[in-house]
Coordinates of C-alpha atoms and ligand atoms in Angstrom, one line a residue:
X1 CA 0.1 -0.2 0.0
X2 CA 1.3 3.5 -0.9
X3 CA 2.5 5.4 2.1
X4 CA 0.0 8.3 3.4
X5 CA 2.8 10.8 3.3
X6 CA 4.0 9.9 -0.7
X7 CA 3.3 12.9 -2.8
X8 CA 0.7 13.5 -5.1
X9 CA 2.8 13.0 -8.1
X10 CA 4.3 9.8 -6.8
X11 CA 0.8 8.0 -6.6
X12 CA 0.3 6.0 -9.8
X13 CA -3.2 5.1 -11.0
X14 CA -3.1 1.4 -10.2
X15 CA -2.1 2.5 -6.6
X16 CA -5.1 4.9 -6.4
X17 CA -7.4 1.9 -7.5
X18 CA -5.8 -0.3 -4.9
X19 CA -5.8 2.0 -2.2
X20 CA -9.6 2.5 -3.2
X21 CA -10.3 -1.1 -3.3
X22 CA -8.5 -1.5 0.3
X23 CA -10.4 1.2 1.6
X24 CA -13.9 0.0 0.5
X25 CA -12.8 -3.5 1.6
X26 CA -12.0 -2.2 5.3
X27 CA -14.7 0.2 5.6
X28 CA -17.4 -2.2 4.6
X29 CA -15.8 -4.9 6.8
X30 CA -16.2 -7.4 3.8
X31 CA -13.2 -10.1 5.2
X32 CA -14.8 -13.5 6.1
X33 CA -11.4 -14.6 7.4
X34 CA -12.1 -17.5 4.6
X35 CA -8.5 -17.0 2.6
X36 CA -9.9 -17.8 -1.1
X37 CA -13.1 -16.5 -0.9
X38 CA -11.9 -13.0 0.7
X39 CA -9.2 -13.4 -2.2
X40 CA -11.9 -13.8 -4.8
X41 CA -14.2 -11.1 -3.1
X42 CA -11.3 -8.3 -2.9
X43 CA -10.5 -9.0 -6.7
X44 CA -14.3 -8.3 -7.6
X45 CA -14.0 -5.1 -5.7
X46 CA -10.8 -4.2 -7.5
X47 CA -12.7 -4.8 -10.8
X48 CA -15.5 -2.5 -9.8
X49 CA -13.2 0.1 -8.7
X50 CA -11.5 -0.1 -12.1
X51 CA -14.9 0.5 -13.8
X52 CA -15.6 3.4 -11.4
X53 CA -12.2 4.8 -12.4
X54 CA -13.1 4.0 -16.0
X55 CA -16.2 6.0 -15.8
X56 CA -14.9 9.0 -13.7
X57 CA -11.9 9.6 -15.8
X58 CA -13.9 9.3 -19.0
X59 CA -11.6 6.5 -20.2
X60 CA -12.1 5.2 -23.7
X61 CA -15.7 3.0 -23.9
X62 CA -13.5 -0.3 -24.5
X63 CA -11.6 0.0 -21.3
X64 CA -14.8 -0.1 -19.7
X65 CA -15.9 -3.1 -21.7
X66 CA -12.7 -4.9 -20.7
X67 CA -13.5 -4.3 -16.9
X68 CA -17.2 -5.3 -17.3
X69 CA -16.0 -8.8 -19.4
X70 CA -13.6 -9.3 -16.7
X71 CA -16.1 -9.0 -13.9
X72 CA -18.6 -11.2 -15.7
X73 CA -15.9 -14.0 -16.3
X74 CA -14.6 -13.6 -12.7
X75 CA -18.2 -13.7 -11.1
X76 CA -18.7 -16.9 -12.8
X77 CA -15.8 -18.7 -11.8
X78 CA -16.3 -17.4 -8.2
X79 CA -19.5 -18.4 -7.8
X80 CA -18.7 -22.0 -8.8
X81 CA -15.9 -22.0 -6.3
X82 CA -18.3 -20.7 -3.7
X83 CA -20.8 -23.5 -4.6
X84 CA -18.2 -26.2 -4.5
X85 CA -17.3 -24.8 -0.9
X86 CA -21.0 -24.6 0.3
X87 CA -21.3 -28.4 -1.0
X88 CA -18.5 -29.8 0.5
X89 CA -19.6 -27.9 3.9
X90 CA -23.1 -29.3 3.7
X91 CA -24.6 -25.9 3.6
X92 CA -28.4 -26.2 3.9
X93 CA -29.5 -23.1 1.9
X94 CA -27.2 -24.0 -1.4
X95 CA -30.0 -24.6 -3.4
X96 CA -31.4 -21.0 -3.0
X97 CA -27.6 -19.2 -2.9
X98 CA -27.0 -21.4 -6.1
X99 CA -30.5 -19.8 -7.7
X100 CA -29.5 -16.4 -6.9
X101 CA -26.1 -16.8 -8.6
X102 CA -27.6 -18.1 -11.5
X103 CA -30.3 -15.3 -11.8
X104 CA -27.6 -12.8 -11.6
X105 CA -25.2 -14.4 -14.2
X106 CA -28.1 -14.8 -16.7
X107 CA -28.8 -11.2 -16.3
X108 CA -25.5 -9.8 -16.8
X109 CA -25.1 -12.3 -20.0
X110 CA -28.1 -10.6 -21.5
X111 CA -26.6 -7.4 -20.9
X112 CA -23.4 -8.6 -22.5
X113 CA -25.2 -9.2 -25.7
X114 CA -26.1 -5.5 -26.2
X115 CA -23.2 -3.9 -24.3
X116 CA -21.2 -3.0 -27.4
X117 CA -24.1 -0.3 -28.2
X118 CA -24.1 1.1 -24.7
X119 CA -23.7 4.9 -24.1
X120 CA -21.8 6.6 -21.2
X121 CA -25.1 6.9 -19.1
X122 CA -25.9 3.0 -19.7
X123 CA -22.4 2.2 -18.3
X124 CA -22.9 4.0 -15.5
X125 CA -26.2 2.2 -15.0
X126 CA -24.7 -1.2 -15.1
X127 CA -21.7 -0.1 -13.2
X128 CA -24.5 0.5 -10.3
X129 CA -26.3 -2.7 -11.0
X130 CA -23.0 -4.6 -10.8
X131 CA -22.0 -2.7 -7.3
X132 CA -25.3 -2.8 -5.6
X133 CA -26.0 -6.8 -6.5
X134 CA -22.3 -7.8 -5.5
X135 CA -22.1 -5.7 -2.3
X136 CA -25.6 -6.7 -1.4
X137 CA -25.2 -10.4 -2.3
X138 CA -21.8 -10.4 0.0
X139 CA -23.4 -8.7 2.7
X140 CA -26.4 -10.8 3.1
X141 CA -26.3 -14.3 1.3
X142 CA -22.6 -14.6 1.4
X143 CA -22.6 -13.6 5.0
X144 CA -25.4 -16.2 6.0
X145 CA -23.1 -19.2 5.1
X146 CA -19.9 -17.5 7.0
X147 CA -22.4 -17.2 10.1
X148 CA -23.5 -20.8 9.6
X149 CA -19.7 -22.0 9.7
X150 CA -19.3 -20.2 12.9
X151 CA -22.1 -21.1 14.7
X152 CA -21.6 -25.0 13.8
X153 CA -18.0 -24.9 14.5
X154 CA -17.2 -25.3 11.2
X155 CA -14.6 -22.6 10.7
X156 CA -11.3 -24.3 10.9
X157 CA -12.7 -27.0 8.6
X158 CA -13.9 -24.1 6.2
X159 CA -10.5 -22.1 6.4
X160 CA -8.8 -25.6 5.3
X161 CA -11.2 -25.9 2.3
X162 CA -10.4 -22.2 1.3
X163 CA -6.7 -22.4 1.6
X164 CA -4.7 -20.3 -0.9
X165 CA -1.9 -22.4 -2.4
X166 CA 1.4 -20.5 -3.7
X167 CA 0.6 -20.6 -7.2
X168 CA -2.7 -19.0 -6.5
X169 CA -0.7 -16.2 -4.8
X170 CA 1.2 -15.7 -7.8
X171 CA -2.1 -14.7 -9.7
X172 CA -3.1 -11.0 -9.7
X173 CA -5.9 -11.5 -7.3
X174 CA -3.4 -13.5 -5.1
X175 CA -1.1 -10.8 -5.0
X176 CA -3.7 -8.1 -4.3
X177 CA -4.9 -10.4 -1.4
X178 CA -1.2 -10.9 -0.2
X179 CA -0.7 -7.0 -0.1
X180 CA -4.0 -6.5 2.0
X181 CA -2.7 -9.0 4.5
X182 CA 0.6 -7.9 4.8
X183 CA -0.9 -4.1 5.3
X184 CA -3.8 -5.7 7.5
X185 CA -3.1 -9.2 9.1
X186 CA -6.6 -9.0 11.1
X187 CA -8.3 -9.4 7.4
X188 CA -7.0 -12.7 7.2
X189 CA -7.4 -16.3 9.0
X190 CA -5.5 -15.0 12.1
X191 CA -8.3 -12.5 12.9
X192 CA -9.9 -14.5 15.8
X193 CA -6.5 -14.9 17.1
X194 CA -5.9 -11.0 17.0
X195 CA -9.5 -10.3 18.3
X196 CA -8.9 -12.8 21.5
X197 CA -5.3 -11.4 22.0
X198 CA -6.3 -8.1 22.1
X199 CA -9.6 -8.9 24.3
X200 CA -7.3 -10.6 27.0
X201 CA -4.8 -7.8 26.8
X202 CA -7.6 -5.4 27.3
X203 CA -9.6 -7.5 30.0
X204 CA -6.3 -8.0 32.1
X205 CA -4.5 -4.7 31.5
X206 CA -1.7 -6.0 30.0
X207 CA -0.3 -3.1 27.9
X208 CA 3.1 -2.3 29.4
X209 CA 3.7 0.7 26.8
X210 CA 7.1 -0.8 26.0
X211 CA 7.0 -2.1 22.3
X212 CA 9.6 -5.0 22.6
X213 CA 8.0 -6.2 25.6
X214 CA 4.4 -5.7 24.5
X215 CA 5.1 -7.5 21.3
X216 CA 6.7 -10.4 23.3
X217 CA 3.6 -10.5 25.4
X218 CA 1.1 -10.3 22.9
X219 CA 3.3 -13.3 21.0
X220 CA 3.0 -15.3 24.3
X221 CA -0.8 -14.7 24.8
X222 CA -1.2 -15.8 21.0
X223 CA 0.6 -19.2 22.0
X224 CA -1.5 -19.6 25.0
X225 CA -4.7 -19.2 22.7
X226 CA -3.3 -22.0 20.3
X227 CA -2.3 -24.2 22.8
X228 CA -6.1 -23.8 24.4
X229 CA -7.4 -24.6 21.0
X230 CA -5.9 -28.2 20.9
X231 CA -9.0 -29.3 22.9
X232 CA -10.6 -29.0 19.7
X233 CA -8.2 -31.5 17.9
X234 CA -8.5 -35.3 17.9
X235 CA -8.4 -36.8 21.5
X236 CA -5.7 -39.5 21.0
X237 CA -3.4 -36.5 19.5
X238 CA -4.1 -33.8 22.2
X239 CA -1.7 -34.8 24.9
X240 CA 1.2 -34.7 22.4
X241 CA 0.3 -31.6 21.1
X242 CA -0.4 -29.9 24.2
X243 CA 3.0 -31.1 25.3
X244 CA 4.8 -29.9 22.2
X245 CA 3.0 -26.6 22.1
X246 CA 3.9 -26.1 25.9
X247 CA 7.6 -26.8 25.2
X248 CA 7.6 -24.1 22.4
X249 CA 5.9 -21.7 24.7
X250 CA 8.5 -22.6 27.7
X251 CA 11.4 -21.7 25.0
X252 CA 9.9 -18.3 23.9
X253 CA 9.3 -17.3 27.5
X254 CA 12.9 -17.8 28.0
X255 CA 13.7 -15.6 25.2
X256 CA 11.2 -13.0 26.7
X257 CA 12.6 -13.2 30.4
X258 CA 16.4 -12.8 28.9
X259 CA 15.3 -9.8 27.0
X260 CA 13.3 -8.4 30.0
X261 CA 15.9 -8.6 32.5
X262 CA 18.1 -6.7 30.2
X263 CA 15.8 -3.9 30.3
X264 CA 15.2 -4.3 34.1
X265 CA 18.8 -4.4 34.8
X266 CA 19.7 -1.1 33.2
X267 CA 16.4 1.0 33.9
X268 CA 15.1 -0.2 37.2
X269 CA 18.3 -1.7 39.0
X270 CA 16.8 -1.9 42.2
X271 CA 14.3 -4.3 41.5
X272 CA 16.3 -6.6 39.0
X273 CA 17.5 -9.3 41.6
X274 CA 13.7 -9.8 42.7
X275 CA 12.2 -9.7 39.0
X276 CA 14.9 -12.1 38.1
X277 CA 14.1 -14.1 40.8
X278 CA 10.6 -14.5 40.3
X279 CA 11.4 -15.8 36.5
X280 CA 13.7 -18.3 38.0
X281 CA 10.9 -19.5 40.2
X282 CA 8.6 -19.7 37.3
X283 CA 11.0 -22.0 35.3
X284 CA 11.2 -24.0 38.2
X285 CA 7.5 -24.3 38.4
X286 CA 7.0 -25.1 35.1
X287 CA 9.6 -27.7 35.2
X288 CA 8.1 -29.5 38.1
X289 CA 4.6 -29.5 36.7
X290 CA 5.9 -30.5 33.5
X291 CA 7.3 -33.5 34.9
X292 CA 4.1 -34.4 36.5
X293 CA 2.2 -33.7 33.2
X294 CA 4.4 -35.9 31.3
X295 CA 4.2 -38.8 33.7
X296 CA 0.4 -38.3 34.4
X297 CA -2.7 -38.1 32.2
X298 CA -3.7 -35.1 30.0
X299 CA -5.5 -33.3 33.0
X300 CA -1.9 -32.7 34.5
X301 CA -1.1 -31.3 31.1
X302 CA -4.2 -28.7 31.1
X303 CA -3.4 -28.0 34.8
X304 CA 0.0 -26.7 34.0
X305 CA -1.4 -24.7 30.7
X306 CA -3.7 -22.9 33.6
X307 CA -0.9 -22.2 35.7
X308 CA 1.2 -21.1 33.1
X309 CA -1.7 -18.4 31.9
X310 CA -2.3 -17.2 35.3
X311 CA 1.3 -16.8 36.4
X312 CA 1.9 -14.9 33.3
X313 CA -0.9 -12.7 33.0
X314 CA -0.7 -11.6 36.8
X315 CA 3.2 -11.3 36.7
X316 CA 2.8 -8.9 33.6
X317 CA 0.5 -6.7 35.8
X318 CA 2.4 -6.8 39.2
X319 CA 6.0 -7.0 38.1
X320 CA 6.2 -5.9 34.5
X321 CA 4.1 -3.1 35.2
X322 CA 6.8 -1.7 37.7
X323 CA 9.8 -1.6 35.0
X324 CA 7.2 -0.4 32.3
X325 CA 6.4 2.9 34.2
X326 CA 10.3 4.0 34.6
X327 CA 10.8 2.8 30.9
X328 CA 7.7 5.2 30.0
X329 CA 9.6 7.9 31.8
X330 CA 12.6 7.6 29.7
X331 CA 11.6 6.4 26.3
X332 CA 14.7 7.2 24.5
X333 CA 17.0 5.0 27.2
X334 CA 14.3 2.6 27.0
X335 CA 14.5 2.1 23.2
X336 CA 18.3 2.2 23.4
X337 CA 18.3 -0.7 25.8
X338 CA 15.8 -2.5 23.9
X339 CA 17.9 -2.3 20.8
X340 CA 21.0 -3.8 22.7
X341 CA 18.8 -6.5 24.2
X342 CA 17.6 -7.6 20.6
X343 CA 21.5 -7.5 19.6
X344 CA 22.7 -9.4 22.6
X345 CA 20.0 -12.1 23.4
X346 CA 19.3 -12.3 19.7
X347 CA 15.6 -11.7 20.0
X348 CA 15.2 -9.6 16.8
X349 CA 11.2 -9.9 16.5
X350 CA 10.3 -12.0 13.2
X351 CA 8.2 -10.0 10.7
X352 CA 5.0 -12.2 11.8
X353 CA 5.6 -11.3 15.2
X354 CA 5.8 -7.4 14.3
X355 CA 2.7 -7.9 11.9
X356 CA 0.9 -9.5 14.7
X357 CA 1.9 -7.3 17.3
X358 CA 0.7 -4.2 15.0
X359 CA -2.7 -6.0 14.3
X360 CA -3.4 -6.3 17.7
X361 CA -2.7 -3.0 18.8
X362 CA -4.8 -1.5 16.1
X363 CA -7.7 -3.9 17.3
X364 CA -7.1 -2.8 20.7
X365 CA -7.2 0.8 19.9
X366 CA -10.2 0.8 17.6
X367 CA -12.7 -0.1 20.3
Ligands
FE2_401 FE1 -19.4 -14.5 -2.9
FE2_402 FE1 -22.6 -16.2 -3.4
FE2_403 FE1 7.3 -10.1 30.9
FE2_404 FE1 8.8 -10.2 34.0

């Protein structure tokens, strides 16, 4: 996406169309968090914006027709894809949905037959018809199946059915969708995870205001939410999955503590020893409970997860907030130490962590 500060002249026509597409997408909340469906709906919006642009700029009639043909072809392909998905998912209102699709395509095909002789007014009317129908259909009929997946606990299955493979990501619609996700990850399949993380942060007052620490805390919360979702997997796999996820979380916590201790040592030296010993206490608690969980049943593993969660949230509120206040009072020094911590403890955030952090913050601030 083009940075907002880019000068008028450096923004190309394509960028304008793209920015307009993303704005329409975001303002109308068109995401269902179903990758392939979102990618296709986004591309339909993009074609519509191109049609609008051709009309506004009074581009040659042939340009408008090219976009109309594209809209027609892509709409037909999208409808087929959607119907295949709804069949696989056992959607009860499939017949009506398919009928709606058919009626609309037939109507467009009739218009296509006479479209070569259309005047400007008629082109405008056709654009408004397409826009009105597609937006209305996505907001009502398509939204109905997305809700059905959610209410019947079929969301994970639907997401798996809608996966976008590498080849599809290389297509024009795929590239546009990827760009949307890079800028707004909350529009993708992680949207629930982002919302839940933001909700937990809010309910437990977990924002410290120190970017690196918040980033790591958000990532830990995400790991915990993912661990809890193990309960939705097959029973025989649960314990192994849970223990593996716990080990990954334990590893990340170690990294987090290392970076945090550097910050505390330099910015809040008086509390360093106490804070560090609380971290050590945590490691000991996890090691002990983990042994019980490994030799015991799955209940012990769930108890370990509960402990870990409770400990972390209360530790952030009670202990981490203390050094965070000092960091906020001296942001320059805090930023300098954070940079140092990233260099020496090798905890440079990965891009996906940075994107996740920004998405959670956006969600947190939007309420
Ligand atoms: Fe659709
Ligand atoms: Fe549809
Ligand atoms: Fe922390
Ligand atoms: Fe801490």
